[in-house]
């Protein structure tokens, strides 16, 4: 419910484990590193913002849903396709958290997308993930040659 936050210098233990797992899966499996996506809802929306802020080069696109990030990280996010979603009446994660990130990224030179659902509370994921355009959009994203995840 905070109005803002500053991303900690070091990732949380679960985030560190996620990056280790991602590296392991990439090394042991035929993964298309140009098509690694991250999505999350609520605390996972915060995790999505955190992941792309820590390693924007790893991801081809991100879909944070009803989360928030550290607006100071916006310059790192200008090259990654982002489509954020939030309910207009969310009292669990204040609605302004998503558009604050979107505006900060736009000011830094990025072109993220944002959808707000008027009258919707915290459960903005039902509309998001039942919309076939969201899945079509994310799978249309791919890193260009020379930008592949490391």
mmCIF file of C-alpha atoms in Angstrom:
data_model
loop_
_atom_site.group_PDB
_atom_site.id
_atom_site.type_symbol
_atom_site.label_atom_id
_atom_site.label_comp_id
_atom_site.label_asym_id
_atom_site.label_seq_id
_atom_site.Cartn_x
_atom_site.Cartn_y
_atom_site.Cartn_z
ATOM 1 C CA UNK A 1 0.000 0.000 0.000
ATOM 2 C CA UNK A 2 3.001 2.342 -0.058
ATOM 3 C CA UNK A 3 3.005 5.343 -2.393
ATOM 4 C CA UNK A 4 6.505 4.472 -3.665
ATOM 5 C CA UNK A 5 9.604 2.481 -2.830
ATOM 6 C CA UNK A 6 13.306 2.327 -3.597
ATOM 7 C CA UNK A 7 14.598 -0.914 -5.092
ATOM 8 C CA UNK A 8 17.048 -2.556 -2.670
ATOM 9 C CA UNK A 9 20.627 -2.816 -3.922
ATOM 10 C CA UNK A 10 20.596 -6.611 -3.691
ATOM 11 C CA UNK A 11 17.757 -8.809 -4.917
ATOM 12 C CA UNK A 12 15.600 -10.717 -2.449
ATOM 13 C CA UNK A 13 16.496 -14.368 -1.895
ATOM 14 C CA UNK A 14 13.583 -15.552 -4.102
ATOM 15 C CA UNK A 15 14.574 -13.126 -6.893
ATOM 16 C CA UNK A 16 18.193 -14.276 -6.710
ATOM 17 C CA UNK A 17 17.012 -17.887 -6.933
ATOM 18 C CA UNK A 18 14.811 -17.016 -9.908
ATOM 19 C CA UNK A 19 17.788 -15.605 -11.809
ATOM 20 C CA UNK A 20 19.885 -18.672 -10.921
ATOM 21 C CA UNK A 21 17.081 -20.949 -12.134
ATOM 22 C CA UNK A 22 16.675 -18.977 -15.348
ATOM 23 C CA UNK A 23 20.414 -19.263 -16.048
ATOM 24 C CA UNK A 24 20.343 -23.012 -15.319
ATOM 25 C CA UNK A 25 17.303 -23.628 -17.542
ATOM 26 C CA UNK A 26 18.921 -21.661 -20.373
ATOM 27 C CA UNK A 27 22.156 -23.667 -20.111
ATOM 28 C CA UNK A 28 20.452 -27.068 -19.933
ATOM 29 C CA UNK A 29 17.610 -26.628 -22.434
ATOM 30 C CA UNK A 30 17.083 -25.357 -25.978
ATOM 31 C CA UNK A 31 15.667 -21.986 -24.912
ATOM 32 C CA UNK A 32 15.073 -19.181 -27.387
ATOM 33 C CA UNK A 33 16.856 -16.451 -25.425
ATOM 34 C CA UNK A 34 15.280 -13.851 -27.697
ATOM 35 C CA UNK A 35 11.853 -14.762 -26.291
ATOM 36 C CA UNK A 36 12.099 -14.764 -22.504
ATOM 37 C CA UNK A 37 9.104 -13.026 -20.962
ATOM 38 C CA UNK A 38 8.167 -12.073 -17.426
ATOM 39 C CA UNK A 39 4.642 -11.570 -16.080
ATOM 40 C CA UNK A 40 3.304 -11.231 -12.576
ATOM 41 C CA UNK A 41 0.285 -10.141 -10.574
ATOM 42 C CA UNK A 42 0.198 -8.141 -7.339
ATOM 43 C CA UNK A 43 3.446 -8.986 -5.490
ATOM 44 C CA UNK A 44 4.416 -10.735 -8.730
ATOM 45 C CA UNK A 45 3.765 -7.422 -10.477
ATOM 46 C CA UNK A 46 6.295 -5.852 -8.122
ATOM 47 C CA UNK A 47 8.578 -8.794 -8.871
ATOM 48 C CA UNK A 48 8.170 -8.195 -12.604
ATOM 49 C CA UNK A 49 9.260 -4.564 -12.230
ATOM 50 C CA UNK A 50 12.151 -5.680 -10.009
ATOM 51 C CA UNK A 51 13.321 -8.390 -12.437
ATOM 52 C CA UNK A 52 13.376 -6.115 -15.476
ATOM 53 C CA UNK A 53 15.041 -3.358 -13.476
ATOM 54 C CA UNK A 54 17.813 -5.713 -12.369
ATOM 55 C CA UNK A 55 18.355 -7.446 -15.726
ATOM 56 C CA UNK A 56 16.501 -5.718 -18.563
ATOM 57 C CA UNK A 57 18.751 -7.436 -21.113
ATOM 58 C CA UNK A 58 17.348 -10.861 -20.142
ATOM 59 C CA UNK A 59 13.774 -10.168 -21.171
ATOM 60 C CA UNK A 60 12.028 -9.695 -24.497
ATOM 61 C CA UNK A 61 8.926 -8.237 -22.816
ATOM 62 C CA UNK A 62 7.217 -7.737 -19.467
ATOM 63 C CA UNK A 63 3.616 -7.645 -18.261
ATOM 64 C CA UNK A 64 3.357 -6.309 -14.691
ATOM 65 C CA UNK A 65 -0.200 -6.474 -13.353
ATOM 66 C CA UNK A 66 -1.285 -4.386 -10.343
ATOM 67 C CA UNK A 67 2.269 -3.898 -9.130
ATOM 68 C CA UNK A 68 4.708 -1.057 -8.734
ATOM 69 C CA UNK A 69 8.374 -0.354 -9.177
ATOM 70 C CA UNK A 70 11.092 2.125 -8.348
ATOM 71 C CA UNK A 71 10.648 5.045 -10.769
ATOM 72 C CA UNK A 72 14.378 5.802 -10.506
ATOM 73 C CA UNK A 73 14.982 2.579 -12.459
ATOM 74 C CA UNK A 74 12.986 3.820 -15.474
ATOM 75 C CA UNK A 75 15.993 4.735 -17.658
ATOM 76 C CA UNK A 76 17.024 1.051 -17.628
ATOM 77 C CA UNK A 77 13.628 0.064 -19.039
ATOM 78 C CA UNK A 78 13.328 2.193 -22.166
ATOM 79 C CA UNK A 79 14.222 -0.627 -24.594
ATOM 80 C CA UNK A 80 12.052 -3.398 -23.174
ATOM 81 C CA UNK A 81 8.456 -3.761 -24.374
ATOM 82 C CA UNK A 82 6.200 -3.364 -21.335
ATOM 83 C CA UNK A 83 2.432 -3.548 -21.070
ATOM 84 C CA UNK A 84 1.258 -2.782 -17.537
ATOM 85 C CA UNK A 85 -2.263 -3.224 -16.160
ATOM 86 C CA UNK A 86 -4.019 -1.936 -13.049
ATOM 87 C CA UNK A 87 -7.531 -1.649 -11.643
ATOM 88 C CA UNK A 88 -8.736 1.935 -11.310
ATOM 89 C CA UNK A 89 -10.155 1.272 -7.827
ATOM 90 C CA UNK A 90 -7.312 -0.860 -6.445
ATOM 91 C CA UNK A 91 -6.884 -0.199 -2.731
ATOM 92 C CA UNK A 92 -4.395 -3.032 -2.138
ATOM 93 C CA UNK A 93 -1.743 -1.675 -4.507
ATOM 94 C CA UNK A 94 -2.475 1.971 -5.137
ATOM 95 C CA UNK A 95 -3.522 2.507 -8.725
ATOM 96 C CA UNK A 96 -0.987 5.269 -9.333
ATOM 97 C CA UNK A 97 1.932 2.829 -8.903
ATOM 98 C CA UNK A 98 1.613 1.479 -12.476
ATOM 99 C CA UNK A 99 1.101 4.795 -14.295
ATOM 100 C CA UNK A 100 3.929 6.313 -12.236
ATOM 101 C CA UNK A 101 6.274 3.703 -13.730
ATOM 102 C CA UNK A 102 4.837 4.135 -17.222
ATOM 103 C CA UNK A 103 5.255 7.916 -17.123
ATOM 104 C CA UNK A 104 8.812 7.646 -15.769
ATOM 105 C CA UNK A 105 9.739 5.254 -18.602
ATOM 106 C CA UNK A 106 8.142 7.549 -21.188
ATOM 107 C CA UNK A 107 10.066 10.529 -19.788
ATOM 108 C CA UNK A 108 13.258 8.467 -20.123
ATOM 109 C CA UNK A 109 12.475 7.774 -23.791
ATOM 110 C CA UNK A 110 10.607 4.456 -23.685
ATOM 111 C CA UNK A 111 7.245 3.540 -25.178
ATOM 112 C CA UNK A 112 5.489 1.273 -22.661
ATOM 113 C CA UNK A 113 1.772 0.469 -22.842
ATOM 114 C CA UNK A 114 -0.693 0.882 -19.993
ATOM 115 C CA UNK A 115 -4.255 -0.285 -19.484
ATOM 116 C CA UNK A 116 -6.339 0.754 -16.499
ATOM 117 C CA UNK A 117 -9.678 -0.893 -15.784
ATOM 118 C CA UNK A 118 -12.130 1.732 -14.464
ATOM 119 C CA UNK A 119 -14.116 0.553 -11.448
ATOM 120 C CA UNK A 120 -11.961 -2.563 -10.962
ATOM 121 C CA UNK A 121 -10.243 -3.208 -7.646
ATOM 122 C CA UNK A 122 -7.181 -5.357 -7.068
ATOM 123 C CA UNK A 123 -8.292 -8.218 -9.326
ATOM 124 C CA UNK A 124 -7.142 -6.709 -12.602
ATOM 125 C CA UNK A 125 -5.609 -10.017 -13.695
ATOM 126 C CA UNK A 126 -8.893 -11.664 -14.662
ATOM 127 C CA UNK A 127 -9.524 -9.139 -17.430
ATOM 128 C CA UNK A 128 -5.860 -9.029 -18.396
ATOM 129 C CA UNK A 129 -5.344 -12.753 -18.856
ATOM 130 C CA UNK A 130 -8.735 -13.371 -20.455
ATOM 131 C CA UNK A 131 -7.859 -10.850 -23.179
ATOM 132 C CA UNK A 132 -6.332 -12.727 -26.144
ATOM 133 C CA UNK A 133 -4.605 -9.513 -27.278
ATOM 134 C CA UNK A 134 -2.304 -9.696 -24.255
ATOM 135 C CA UNK A 135 -0.977 -13.131 -25.155
ATOM 136 C CA UNK A 136 -0.744 -12.196 -28.838
ATOM 137 C CA UNK A 137 1.171 -9.035 -27.908
ATOM 138 C CA UNK A 138 3.678 -10.751 -25.644
ATOM 139 C CA UNK A 139 4.432 -13.540 -28.133
ATOM 140 C CA UNK A 140 4.926 -10.939 -30.857
ATOM 141 C CA UNK A 141 7.842 -9.497 -28.849
ATOM 142 C CA UNK A 142 11.341 -10.721 -29.567
ATOM 143 C CA UNK A 143 14.798 -9.323 -29.025
ATOM 144 C CA UNK A 144 16.543 -8.294 -32.196
ATOM 145 C CA UNK A 145 19.858 -9.793 -33.283
ATOM 146 C CA UNK A 146 22.630 -8.572 -31.030
ATOM 147 C CA UNK A 147 20.208 -7.946 -28.133
ATOM 148 C CA UNK A 148 19.752 -11.570 -27.062
ATOM 149 C CA UNK A 149 19.536 -12.288 -23.359
ATOM 150 C CA UNK A 150 22.854 -13.092 -21.762
#
